[in-house]
Tab-separated table of C-alpha atoms and ligand atoms in Angstrom:
chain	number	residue	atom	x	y	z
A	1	UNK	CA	94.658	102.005	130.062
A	2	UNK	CA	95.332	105.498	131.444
A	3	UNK	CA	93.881	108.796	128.882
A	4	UNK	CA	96.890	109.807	128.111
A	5	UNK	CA	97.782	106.171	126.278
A	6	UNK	CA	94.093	105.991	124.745
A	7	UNK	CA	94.737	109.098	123.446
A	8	UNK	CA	97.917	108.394	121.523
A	9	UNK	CA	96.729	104.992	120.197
A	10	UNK	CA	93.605	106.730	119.142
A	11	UNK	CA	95.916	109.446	117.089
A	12	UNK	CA	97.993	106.981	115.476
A	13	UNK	CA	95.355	104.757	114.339
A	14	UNK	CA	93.602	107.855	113.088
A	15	UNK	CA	97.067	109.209	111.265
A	16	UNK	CA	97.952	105.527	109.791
A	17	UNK	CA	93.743	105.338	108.280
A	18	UNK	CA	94.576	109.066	107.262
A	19	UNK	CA	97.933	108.066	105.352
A	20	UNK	CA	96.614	104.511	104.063
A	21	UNK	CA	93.518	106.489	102.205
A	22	UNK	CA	95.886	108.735	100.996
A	23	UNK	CA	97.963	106.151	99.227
A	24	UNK	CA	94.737	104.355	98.153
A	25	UNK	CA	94.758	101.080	100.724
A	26	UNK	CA	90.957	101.025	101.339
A	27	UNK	CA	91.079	98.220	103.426
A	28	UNK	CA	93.662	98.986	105.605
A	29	UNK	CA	92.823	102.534	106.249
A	30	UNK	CA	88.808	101.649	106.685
A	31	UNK	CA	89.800	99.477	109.865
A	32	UNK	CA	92.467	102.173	111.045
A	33	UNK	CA	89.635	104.875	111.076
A	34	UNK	CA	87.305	102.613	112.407
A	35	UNK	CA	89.719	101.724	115.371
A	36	UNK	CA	90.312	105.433	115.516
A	37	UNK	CA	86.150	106.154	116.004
A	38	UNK	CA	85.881	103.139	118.299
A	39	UNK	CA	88.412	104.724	120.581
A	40	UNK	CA	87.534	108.610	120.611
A	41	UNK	CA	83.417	107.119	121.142
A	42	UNK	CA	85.411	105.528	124.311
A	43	UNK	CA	86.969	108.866	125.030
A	44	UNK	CA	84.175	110.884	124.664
A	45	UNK	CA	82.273	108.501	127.273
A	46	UNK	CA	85.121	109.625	129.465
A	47	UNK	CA	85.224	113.403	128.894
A	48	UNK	CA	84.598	115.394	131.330
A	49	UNK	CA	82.435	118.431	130.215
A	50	UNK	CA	80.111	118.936	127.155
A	51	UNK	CA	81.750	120.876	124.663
A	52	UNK	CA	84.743	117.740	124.860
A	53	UNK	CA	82.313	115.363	124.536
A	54	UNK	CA	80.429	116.732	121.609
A	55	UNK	CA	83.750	117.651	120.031
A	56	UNK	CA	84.731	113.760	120.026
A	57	UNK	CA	81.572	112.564	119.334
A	58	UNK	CA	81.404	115.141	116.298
A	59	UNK	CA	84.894	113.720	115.458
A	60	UNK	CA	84.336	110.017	115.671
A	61	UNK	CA	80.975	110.593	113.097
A	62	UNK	CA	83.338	112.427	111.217
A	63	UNK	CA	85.826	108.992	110.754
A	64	UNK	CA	83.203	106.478	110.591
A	65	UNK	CA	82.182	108.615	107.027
A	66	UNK	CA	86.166	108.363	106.084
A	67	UNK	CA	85.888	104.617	106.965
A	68	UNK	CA	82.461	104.268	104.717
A	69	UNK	CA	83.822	105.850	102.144
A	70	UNK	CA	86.957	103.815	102.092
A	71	UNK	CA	84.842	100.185	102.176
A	72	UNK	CA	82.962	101.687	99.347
A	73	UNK	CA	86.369	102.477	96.921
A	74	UNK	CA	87.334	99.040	98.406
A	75	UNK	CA	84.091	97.501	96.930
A	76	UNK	CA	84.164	98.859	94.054
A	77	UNK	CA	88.041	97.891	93.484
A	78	UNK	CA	87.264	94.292	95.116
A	79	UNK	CA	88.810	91.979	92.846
A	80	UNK	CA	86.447	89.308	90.971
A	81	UNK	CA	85.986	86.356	93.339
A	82	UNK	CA	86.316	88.094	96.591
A	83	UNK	CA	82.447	89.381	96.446
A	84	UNK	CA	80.227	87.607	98.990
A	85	UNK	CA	81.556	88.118	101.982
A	86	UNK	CA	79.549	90.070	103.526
A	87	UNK	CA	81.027	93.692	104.729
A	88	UNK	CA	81.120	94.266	108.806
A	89	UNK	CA	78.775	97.339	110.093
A	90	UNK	CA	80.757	100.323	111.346
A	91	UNK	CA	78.842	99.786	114.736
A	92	UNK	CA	80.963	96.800	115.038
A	93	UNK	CA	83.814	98.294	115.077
A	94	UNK	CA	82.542	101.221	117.844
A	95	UNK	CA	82.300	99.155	120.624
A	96	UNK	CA	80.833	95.803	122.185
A	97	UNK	CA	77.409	96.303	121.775
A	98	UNK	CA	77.319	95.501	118.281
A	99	UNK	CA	79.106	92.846	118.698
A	100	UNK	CA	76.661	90.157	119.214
A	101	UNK	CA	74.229	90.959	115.907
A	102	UNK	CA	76.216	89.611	113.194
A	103	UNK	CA	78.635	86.586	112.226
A	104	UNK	CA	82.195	87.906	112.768
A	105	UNK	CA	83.440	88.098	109.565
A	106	UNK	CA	87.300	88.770	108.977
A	107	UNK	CA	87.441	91.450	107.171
A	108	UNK	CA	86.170	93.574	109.923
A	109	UNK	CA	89.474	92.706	112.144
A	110	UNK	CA	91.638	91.223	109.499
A	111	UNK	CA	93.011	93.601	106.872
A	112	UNK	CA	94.737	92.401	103.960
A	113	UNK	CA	96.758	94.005	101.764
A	114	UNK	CA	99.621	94.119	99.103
A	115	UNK	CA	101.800	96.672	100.695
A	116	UNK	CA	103.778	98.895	98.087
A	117	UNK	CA	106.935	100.336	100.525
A	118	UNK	CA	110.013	98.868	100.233
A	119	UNK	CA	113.022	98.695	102.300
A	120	UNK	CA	114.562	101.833	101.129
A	121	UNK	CA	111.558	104.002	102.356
A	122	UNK	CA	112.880	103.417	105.242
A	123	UNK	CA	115.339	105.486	107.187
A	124	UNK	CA	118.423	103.783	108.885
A	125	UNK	CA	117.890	100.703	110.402
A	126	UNK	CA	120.591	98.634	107.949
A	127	UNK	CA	121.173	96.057	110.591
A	128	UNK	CA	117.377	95.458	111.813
A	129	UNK	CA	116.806	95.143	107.813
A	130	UNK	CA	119.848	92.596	107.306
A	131	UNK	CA	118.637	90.110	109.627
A	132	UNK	CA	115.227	90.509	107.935
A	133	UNK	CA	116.776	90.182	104.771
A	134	UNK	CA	118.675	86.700	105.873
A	135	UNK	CA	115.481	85.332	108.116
A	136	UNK	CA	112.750	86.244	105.595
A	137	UNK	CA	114.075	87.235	102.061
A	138	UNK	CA	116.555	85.163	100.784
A	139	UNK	CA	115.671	82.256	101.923
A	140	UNK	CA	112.571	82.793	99.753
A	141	UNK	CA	113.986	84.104	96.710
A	142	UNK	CA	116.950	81.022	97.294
A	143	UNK	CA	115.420	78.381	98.179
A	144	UNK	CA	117.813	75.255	96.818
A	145	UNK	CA	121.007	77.493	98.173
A	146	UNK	CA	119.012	78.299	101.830
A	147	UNK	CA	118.250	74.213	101.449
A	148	UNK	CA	121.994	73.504	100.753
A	149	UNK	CA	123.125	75.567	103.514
A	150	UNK	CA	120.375	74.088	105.630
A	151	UNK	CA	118.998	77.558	106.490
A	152	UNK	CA	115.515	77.333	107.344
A	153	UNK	CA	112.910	79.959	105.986
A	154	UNK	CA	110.239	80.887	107.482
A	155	UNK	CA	109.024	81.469	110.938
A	156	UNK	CA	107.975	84.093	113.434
A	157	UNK	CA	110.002	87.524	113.818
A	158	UNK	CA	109.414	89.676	116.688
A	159	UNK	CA	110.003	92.973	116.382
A	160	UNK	CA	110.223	95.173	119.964
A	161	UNK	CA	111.471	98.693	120.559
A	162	UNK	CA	109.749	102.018	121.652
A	163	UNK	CA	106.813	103.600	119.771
A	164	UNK	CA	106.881	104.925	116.820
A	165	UNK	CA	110.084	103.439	115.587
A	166	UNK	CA	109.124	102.300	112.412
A	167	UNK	CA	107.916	98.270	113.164
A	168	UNK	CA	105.067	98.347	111.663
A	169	UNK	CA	106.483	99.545	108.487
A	170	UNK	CA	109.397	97.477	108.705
A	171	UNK	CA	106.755	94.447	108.737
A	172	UNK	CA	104.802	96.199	105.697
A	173	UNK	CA	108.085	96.740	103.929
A	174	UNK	CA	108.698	92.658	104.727
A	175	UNK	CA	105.485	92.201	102.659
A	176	UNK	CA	106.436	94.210	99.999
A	177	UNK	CA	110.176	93.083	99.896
A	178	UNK	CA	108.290	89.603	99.079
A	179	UNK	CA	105.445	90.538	96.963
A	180	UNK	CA	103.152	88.892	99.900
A	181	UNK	CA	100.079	89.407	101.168
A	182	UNK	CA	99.863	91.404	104.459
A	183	UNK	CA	97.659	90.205	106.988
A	184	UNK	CA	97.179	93.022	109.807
A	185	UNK	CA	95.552	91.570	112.519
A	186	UNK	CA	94.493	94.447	115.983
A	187	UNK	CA	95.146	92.122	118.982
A	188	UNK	CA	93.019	94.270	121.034
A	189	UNK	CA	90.076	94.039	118.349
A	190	UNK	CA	90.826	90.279	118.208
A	191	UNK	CA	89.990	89.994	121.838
A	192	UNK	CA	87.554	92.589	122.637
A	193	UNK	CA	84.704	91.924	119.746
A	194	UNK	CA	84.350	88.311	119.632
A	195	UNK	CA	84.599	87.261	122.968
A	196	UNK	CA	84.135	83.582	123.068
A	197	UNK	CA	84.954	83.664	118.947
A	198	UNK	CA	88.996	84.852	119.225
A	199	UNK	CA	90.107	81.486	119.067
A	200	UNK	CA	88.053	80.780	115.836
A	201	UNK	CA	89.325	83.997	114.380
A	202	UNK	CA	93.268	83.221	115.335
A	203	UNK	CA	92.538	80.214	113.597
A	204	UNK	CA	90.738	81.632	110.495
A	205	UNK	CA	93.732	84.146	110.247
A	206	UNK	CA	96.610	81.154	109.828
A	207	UNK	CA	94.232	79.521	107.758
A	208	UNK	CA	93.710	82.273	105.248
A	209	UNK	CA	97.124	83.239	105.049
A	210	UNK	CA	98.215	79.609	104.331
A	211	UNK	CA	95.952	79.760	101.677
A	212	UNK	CA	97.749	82.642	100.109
A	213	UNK	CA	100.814	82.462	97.909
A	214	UNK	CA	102.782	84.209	99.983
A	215	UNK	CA	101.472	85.885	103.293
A	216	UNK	CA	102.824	87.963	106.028
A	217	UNK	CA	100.903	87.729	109.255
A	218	UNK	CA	101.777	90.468	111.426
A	219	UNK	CA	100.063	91.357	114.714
A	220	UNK	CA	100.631	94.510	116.774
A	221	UNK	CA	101.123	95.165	120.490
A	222	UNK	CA	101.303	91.210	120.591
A	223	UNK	CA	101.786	91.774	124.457
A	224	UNK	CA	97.837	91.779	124.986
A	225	UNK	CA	97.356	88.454	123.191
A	226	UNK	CA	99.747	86.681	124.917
A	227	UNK	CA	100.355	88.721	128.146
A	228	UNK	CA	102.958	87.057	130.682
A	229	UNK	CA	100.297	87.529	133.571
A	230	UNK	CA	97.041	85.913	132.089
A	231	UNK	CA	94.608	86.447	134.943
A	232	UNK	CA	94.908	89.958	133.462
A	233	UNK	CA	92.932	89.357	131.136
A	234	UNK	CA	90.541	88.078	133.369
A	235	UNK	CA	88.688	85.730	131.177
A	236	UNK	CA	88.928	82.509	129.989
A	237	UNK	CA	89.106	83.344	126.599
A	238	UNK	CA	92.894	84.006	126.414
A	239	UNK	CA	93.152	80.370	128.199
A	240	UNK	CA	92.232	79.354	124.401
A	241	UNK	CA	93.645	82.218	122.081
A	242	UNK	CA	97.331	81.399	123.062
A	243	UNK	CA	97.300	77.792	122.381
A	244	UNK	CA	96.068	78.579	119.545
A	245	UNK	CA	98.358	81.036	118.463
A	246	UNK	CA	101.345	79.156	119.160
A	247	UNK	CA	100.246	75.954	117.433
A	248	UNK	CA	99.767	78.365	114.184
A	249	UNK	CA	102.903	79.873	114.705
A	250	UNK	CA	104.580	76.322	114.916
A	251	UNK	CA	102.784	74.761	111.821
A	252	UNK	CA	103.208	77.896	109.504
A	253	UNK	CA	105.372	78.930	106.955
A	254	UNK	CA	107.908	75.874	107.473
A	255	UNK	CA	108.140	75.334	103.474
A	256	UNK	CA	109.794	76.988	101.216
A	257	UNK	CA	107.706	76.241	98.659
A	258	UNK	CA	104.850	78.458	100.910
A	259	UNK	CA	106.488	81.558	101.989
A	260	UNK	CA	104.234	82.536	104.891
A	261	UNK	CA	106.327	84.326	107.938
A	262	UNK	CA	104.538	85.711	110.964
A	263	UNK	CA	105.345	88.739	112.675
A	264	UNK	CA	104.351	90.124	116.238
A	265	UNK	CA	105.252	94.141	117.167
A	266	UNK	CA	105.827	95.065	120.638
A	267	UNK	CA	107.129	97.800	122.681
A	268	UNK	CA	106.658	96.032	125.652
A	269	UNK	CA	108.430	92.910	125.416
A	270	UNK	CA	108.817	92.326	128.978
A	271	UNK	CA	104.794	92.113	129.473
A	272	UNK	CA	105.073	89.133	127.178
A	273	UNK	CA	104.414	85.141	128.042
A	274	UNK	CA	107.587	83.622	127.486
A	275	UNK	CA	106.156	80.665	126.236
A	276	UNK	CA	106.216	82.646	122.962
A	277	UNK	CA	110.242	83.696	122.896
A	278	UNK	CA	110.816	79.661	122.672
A	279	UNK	CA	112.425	78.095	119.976
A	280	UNK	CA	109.693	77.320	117.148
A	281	UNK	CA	108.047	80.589	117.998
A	282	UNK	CA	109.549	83.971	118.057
A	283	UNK	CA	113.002	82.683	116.994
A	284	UNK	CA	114.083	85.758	115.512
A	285	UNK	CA	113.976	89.018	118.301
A	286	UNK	CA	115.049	92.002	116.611
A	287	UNK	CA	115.719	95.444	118.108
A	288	UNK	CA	113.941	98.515	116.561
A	289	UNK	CA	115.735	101.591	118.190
A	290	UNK	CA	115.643	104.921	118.000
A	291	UNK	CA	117.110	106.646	114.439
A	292	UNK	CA	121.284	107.321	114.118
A	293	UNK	CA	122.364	110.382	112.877
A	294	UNK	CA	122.249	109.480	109.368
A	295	UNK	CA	118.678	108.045	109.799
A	296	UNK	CA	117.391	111.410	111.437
A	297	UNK	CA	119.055	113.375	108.382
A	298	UNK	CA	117.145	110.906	105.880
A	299	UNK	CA	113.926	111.269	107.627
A	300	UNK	CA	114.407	115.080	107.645
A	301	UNK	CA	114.948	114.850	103.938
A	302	UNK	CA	111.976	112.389	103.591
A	303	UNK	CA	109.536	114.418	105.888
A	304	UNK	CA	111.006	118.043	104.666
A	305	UNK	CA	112.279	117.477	100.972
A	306	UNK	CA	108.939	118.499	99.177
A	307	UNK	CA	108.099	121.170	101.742
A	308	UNK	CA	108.962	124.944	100.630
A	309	UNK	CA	112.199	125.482	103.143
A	310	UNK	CA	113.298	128.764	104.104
A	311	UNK	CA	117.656	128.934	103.378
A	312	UNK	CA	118.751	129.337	106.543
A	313	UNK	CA	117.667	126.032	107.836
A	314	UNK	CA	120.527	123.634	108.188
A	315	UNK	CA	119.175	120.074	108.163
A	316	UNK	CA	122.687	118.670	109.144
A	317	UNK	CA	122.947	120.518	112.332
A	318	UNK	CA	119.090	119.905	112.635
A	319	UNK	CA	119.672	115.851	112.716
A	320	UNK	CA	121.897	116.374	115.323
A	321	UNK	CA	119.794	117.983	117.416
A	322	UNK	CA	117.227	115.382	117.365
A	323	UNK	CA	119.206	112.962	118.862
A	324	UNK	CA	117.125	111.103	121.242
A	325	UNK	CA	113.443	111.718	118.461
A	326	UNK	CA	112.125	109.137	117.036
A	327	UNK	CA	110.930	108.493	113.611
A	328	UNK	CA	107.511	109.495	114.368
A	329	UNK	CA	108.099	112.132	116.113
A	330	UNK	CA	110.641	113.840	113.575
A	331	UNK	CA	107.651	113.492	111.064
A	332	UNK	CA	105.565	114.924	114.185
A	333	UNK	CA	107.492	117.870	114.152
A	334	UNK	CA	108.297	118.728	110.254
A	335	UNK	CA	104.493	118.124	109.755
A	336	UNK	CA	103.516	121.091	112.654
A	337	UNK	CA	106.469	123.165	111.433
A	338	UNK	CA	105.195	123.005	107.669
A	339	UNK	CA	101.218	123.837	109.712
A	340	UNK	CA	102.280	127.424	111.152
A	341	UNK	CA	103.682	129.025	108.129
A	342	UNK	CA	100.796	127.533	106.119
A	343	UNK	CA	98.441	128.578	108.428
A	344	UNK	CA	100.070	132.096	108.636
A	345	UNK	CA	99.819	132.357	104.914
A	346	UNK	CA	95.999	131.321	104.599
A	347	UNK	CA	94.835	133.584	107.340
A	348	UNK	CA	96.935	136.872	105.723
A	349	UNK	CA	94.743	135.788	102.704
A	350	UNK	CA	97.848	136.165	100.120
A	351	UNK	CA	99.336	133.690	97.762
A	352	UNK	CA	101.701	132.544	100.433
A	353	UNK	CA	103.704	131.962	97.256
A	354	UNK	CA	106.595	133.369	98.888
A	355	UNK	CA	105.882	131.672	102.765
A	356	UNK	CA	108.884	129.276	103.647
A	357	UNK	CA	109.285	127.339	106.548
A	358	UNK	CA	112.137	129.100	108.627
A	359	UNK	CA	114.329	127.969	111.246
A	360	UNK	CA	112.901	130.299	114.356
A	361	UNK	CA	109.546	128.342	113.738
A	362	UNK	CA	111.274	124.897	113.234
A	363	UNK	CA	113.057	125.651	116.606
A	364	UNK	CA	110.049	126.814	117.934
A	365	UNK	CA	108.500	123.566	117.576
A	366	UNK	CA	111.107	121.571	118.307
A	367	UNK	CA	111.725	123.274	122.035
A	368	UNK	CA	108.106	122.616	122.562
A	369	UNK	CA	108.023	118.991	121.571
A	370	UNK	CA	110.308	116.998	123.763
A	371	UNK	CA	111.216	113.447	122.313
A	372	UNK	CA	108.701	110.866	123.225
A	373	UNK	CA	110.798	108.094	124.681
A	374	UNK	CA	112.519	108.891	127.565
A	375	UNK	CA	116.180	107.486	128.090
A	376	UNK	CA	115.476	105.207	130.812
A	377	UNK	CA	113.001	103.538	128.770
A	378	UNK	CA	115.697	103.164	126.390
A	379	UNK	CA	118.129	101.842	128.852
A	380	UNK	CA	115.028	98.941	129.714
A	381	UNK	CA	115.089	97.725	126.285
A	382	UNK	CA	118.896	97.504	126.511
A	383	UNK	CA	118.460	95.292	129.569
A	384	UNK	CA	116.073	93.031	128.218
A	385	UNK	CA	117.877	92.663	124.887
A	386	UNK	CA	120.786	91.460	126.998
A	387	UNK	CA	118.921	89.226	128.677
A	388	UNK	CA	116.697	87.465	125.551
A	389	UNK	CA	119.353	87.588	122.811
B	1	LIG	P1	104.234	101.718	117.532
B	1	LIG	O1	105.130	100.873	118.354
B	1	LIG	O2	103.751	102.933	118.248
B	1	LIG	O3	103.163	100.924	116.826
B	1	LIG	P2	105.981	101.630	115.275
B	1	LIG	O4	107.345	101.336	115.799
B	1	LIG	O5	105.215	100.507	114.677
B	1	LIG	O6	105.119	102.364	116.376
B	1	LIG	P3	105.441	103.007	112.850
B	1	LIG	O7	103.961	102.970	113.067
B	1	LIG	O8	105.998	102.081	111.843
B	1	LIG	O9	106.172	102.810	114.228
B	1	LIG	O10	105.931	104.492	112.532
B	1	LIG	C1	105.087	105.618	112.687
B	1	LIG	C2	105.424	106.634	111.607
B	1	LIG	O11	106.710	107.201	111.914
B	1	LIG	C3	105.562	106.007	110.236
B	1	LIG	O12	104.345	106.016	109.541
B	1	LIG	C4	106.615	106.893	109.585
B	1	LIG	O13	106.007	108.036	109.026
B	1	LIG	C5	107.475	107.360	110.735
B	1	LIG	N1	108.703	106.579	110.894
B	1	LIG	C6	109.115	105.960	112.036
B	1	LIG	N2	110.318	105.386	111.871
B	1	LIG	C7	110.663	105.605	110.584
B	1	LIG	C8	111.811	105.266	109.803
B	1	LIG	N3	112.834	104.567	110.311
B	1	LIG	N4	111.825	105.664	108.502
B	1	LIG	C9	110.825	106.382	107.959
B	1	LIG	N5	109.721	106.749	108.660
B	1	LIG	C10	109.643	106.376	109.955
């Protein structure tokens, strides 16, 4: 994986464990900080010169607190009859060589949650949410019409697009849509810790989320689990994780009377093994793209609304201009253009009371931030979507 990729996984996992402690998910944002220290402890093996190293070093001790602290206020709200299992070590989660000590236990690369985002937190995307809605909702909250009508519920759903599109909330909005359980699984954790185990664990995951009452299993850059060239992977390990993937994606969530749906992420989809497009498997392949007009004005409004805005911004012409951003990186850029002014109005050591953010710094940051997906990446994912749908 080049720096430059490392890098960005490393910030998102460290933004979602940021915005998942902020809305209280302990769980879910102690494994995405914990991801987010593995990878910068990678990193700062790489760096080249001290002062980067120590900096990354300083900053990984600095998550694997955050992550601490979170499976503490996850202990301590740990409903009664989910005590016992023993809680991972954080040097499990840092890199191989604490791998071997202790029993893998899934909460360490299983999160589970009850996600509380709905549909309408989410901008645009009506048509990605419609098919959704007819694969995975109604046929759960119909069940003698879908029966009638002979549609069958459940299932796997992937979702493919570029980065930072909004997939993995769409999936999290799935879950709480249905009032399900949310099983987050990391492929790359899945494979990397447990060598020799990832076959139990795939296992262990369908099992669990059978045993819920209603489950969402969804599983992230699904590409590396079930790559189209396996020697890749260049161990024999993945020989046994994709059977057993696809036999739980088969066998699960085929009742209606057990809503359990399984959902795979990708924004490569072209890396993946076919053998998992085939009927049975992935039958639903649904397009995240990049926000419409209307979705970049909502996402302005959702990233900007509470912000202190100077008047002679014009969020209209603003959405426009964005063409071509996607939803991560219009939050991106309203969260650095709401940093300057606030910066500006700590360091003049006033109120800031009166400190807005203008439109000269909101260009300022936009002409400095170019979108993150490039058009001909777009114009790939139009090519395969011909091809696969
Ligand atoms: P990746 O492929 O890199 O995993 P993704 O497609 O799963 O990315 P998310 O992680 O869901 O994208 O989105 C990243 C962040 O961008 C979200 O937490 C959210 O703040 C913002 N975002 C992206 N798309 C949308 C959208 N359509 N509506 C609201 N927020 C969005």
């Amino acid at each position: 994986m080049p720096a430059g990729s490392t890098f960005d996984t490393f910030e998102r996992y460290k933004q979602q464990g940021l915005d998942a402690r902020r809305r209280g998910q302990w769980p879910a944002a102690r494994s995405y900080l914990l991801n987010a220290a593995r990878l910068i402890t990678e990193l700062a093996r790489e760096a080249k010169g001290d002062d980067l190293r120590h900096a990354r070093q300083q900053t990984a001790e600095k998550l694997l607190e955050l992550a601490r602290d979170c499976g503490q206020a996850s202990e301590e709200n740990r409903p009664a009859g989910s005590a016992g299992k023993s809680k991972p070590t954080s040097r499990e989660h840092l890199g191989r060589e604490g791998a071997d000590d202790e029993a893998p236990d899934a909460s360490g690369w299983m999160v589970r949650e009850r996600p509380d985002i709905r549909f309408d937190d989410i901008a645009g995307l009506a048509d990605v949410k419609d098919e959704i809605r007819l694969k995975m909702l109604y046929p759960f909250r119909h069940p003698d019409l879908a029966e009638r009508f002979g549609i069958r519920p459940g299932g796997g759903v992937l979702l493919y697009g570029p980065p930072g599109t909004g997939k993995t909330m769409l999936a999290r909005a799935t879950a709480g849509e249905l009032d399900a359980s949310f099983f987050t699984v990391s492929a790359a954790d899945l494979l990397s810790k447990w060598v020799g185990e990832a076959e139990q664990n795939v296992k262990a995951l369908f099992d669990d989320a059978t045993s819920a009452d209603r489950a969402i299993i969804f599983i992230d850059e699904i590409e590396s689990l079930v790559p189209a060239r396996r020697e890749d992977a260049g161990s024999g390990v993945m020989q046994r994780v994709v059977p057993q993937l696809l036999q739980g994606m088969e066998g699960f969530g085929k009742k209606a009377s057990q809503p359990v749906l399984f959902m795979g992420a990708t924004n490569v989809p072209w890396q993946l093994d076919p053998a998992v497009l085939r009927p049975g498997r992935f039958d639903e392949k649904v397009y995240v793209g990049l926000p419409d007009l209307p979705a970049r004005r909502k996402l302005l409004d959702i990233h900007l609304a509470a912000r202190p805005l100077a008047s002679d911004v014009d969020l209209d012409t603003l959405a426009k201009r964005l063409d071509g951003y996607s939803g991560a990186d219009i939050k991106y850029l309203c969260d650095r253009a709401a940093t300057i002014p606030f910066l500006a109005a700590v360091g003049s050591g006033e109120s800031g009371d009166d400190t807005t953010i203008g439109h000269d710094v909101i260009n300022q940051v936009v002409t400095a931030t170019p979108p993150s997906v490039r058009p001909e990446a777009v114009e790939r994912f139009a090519e395969w979507r011909e091809r696969h749908s």
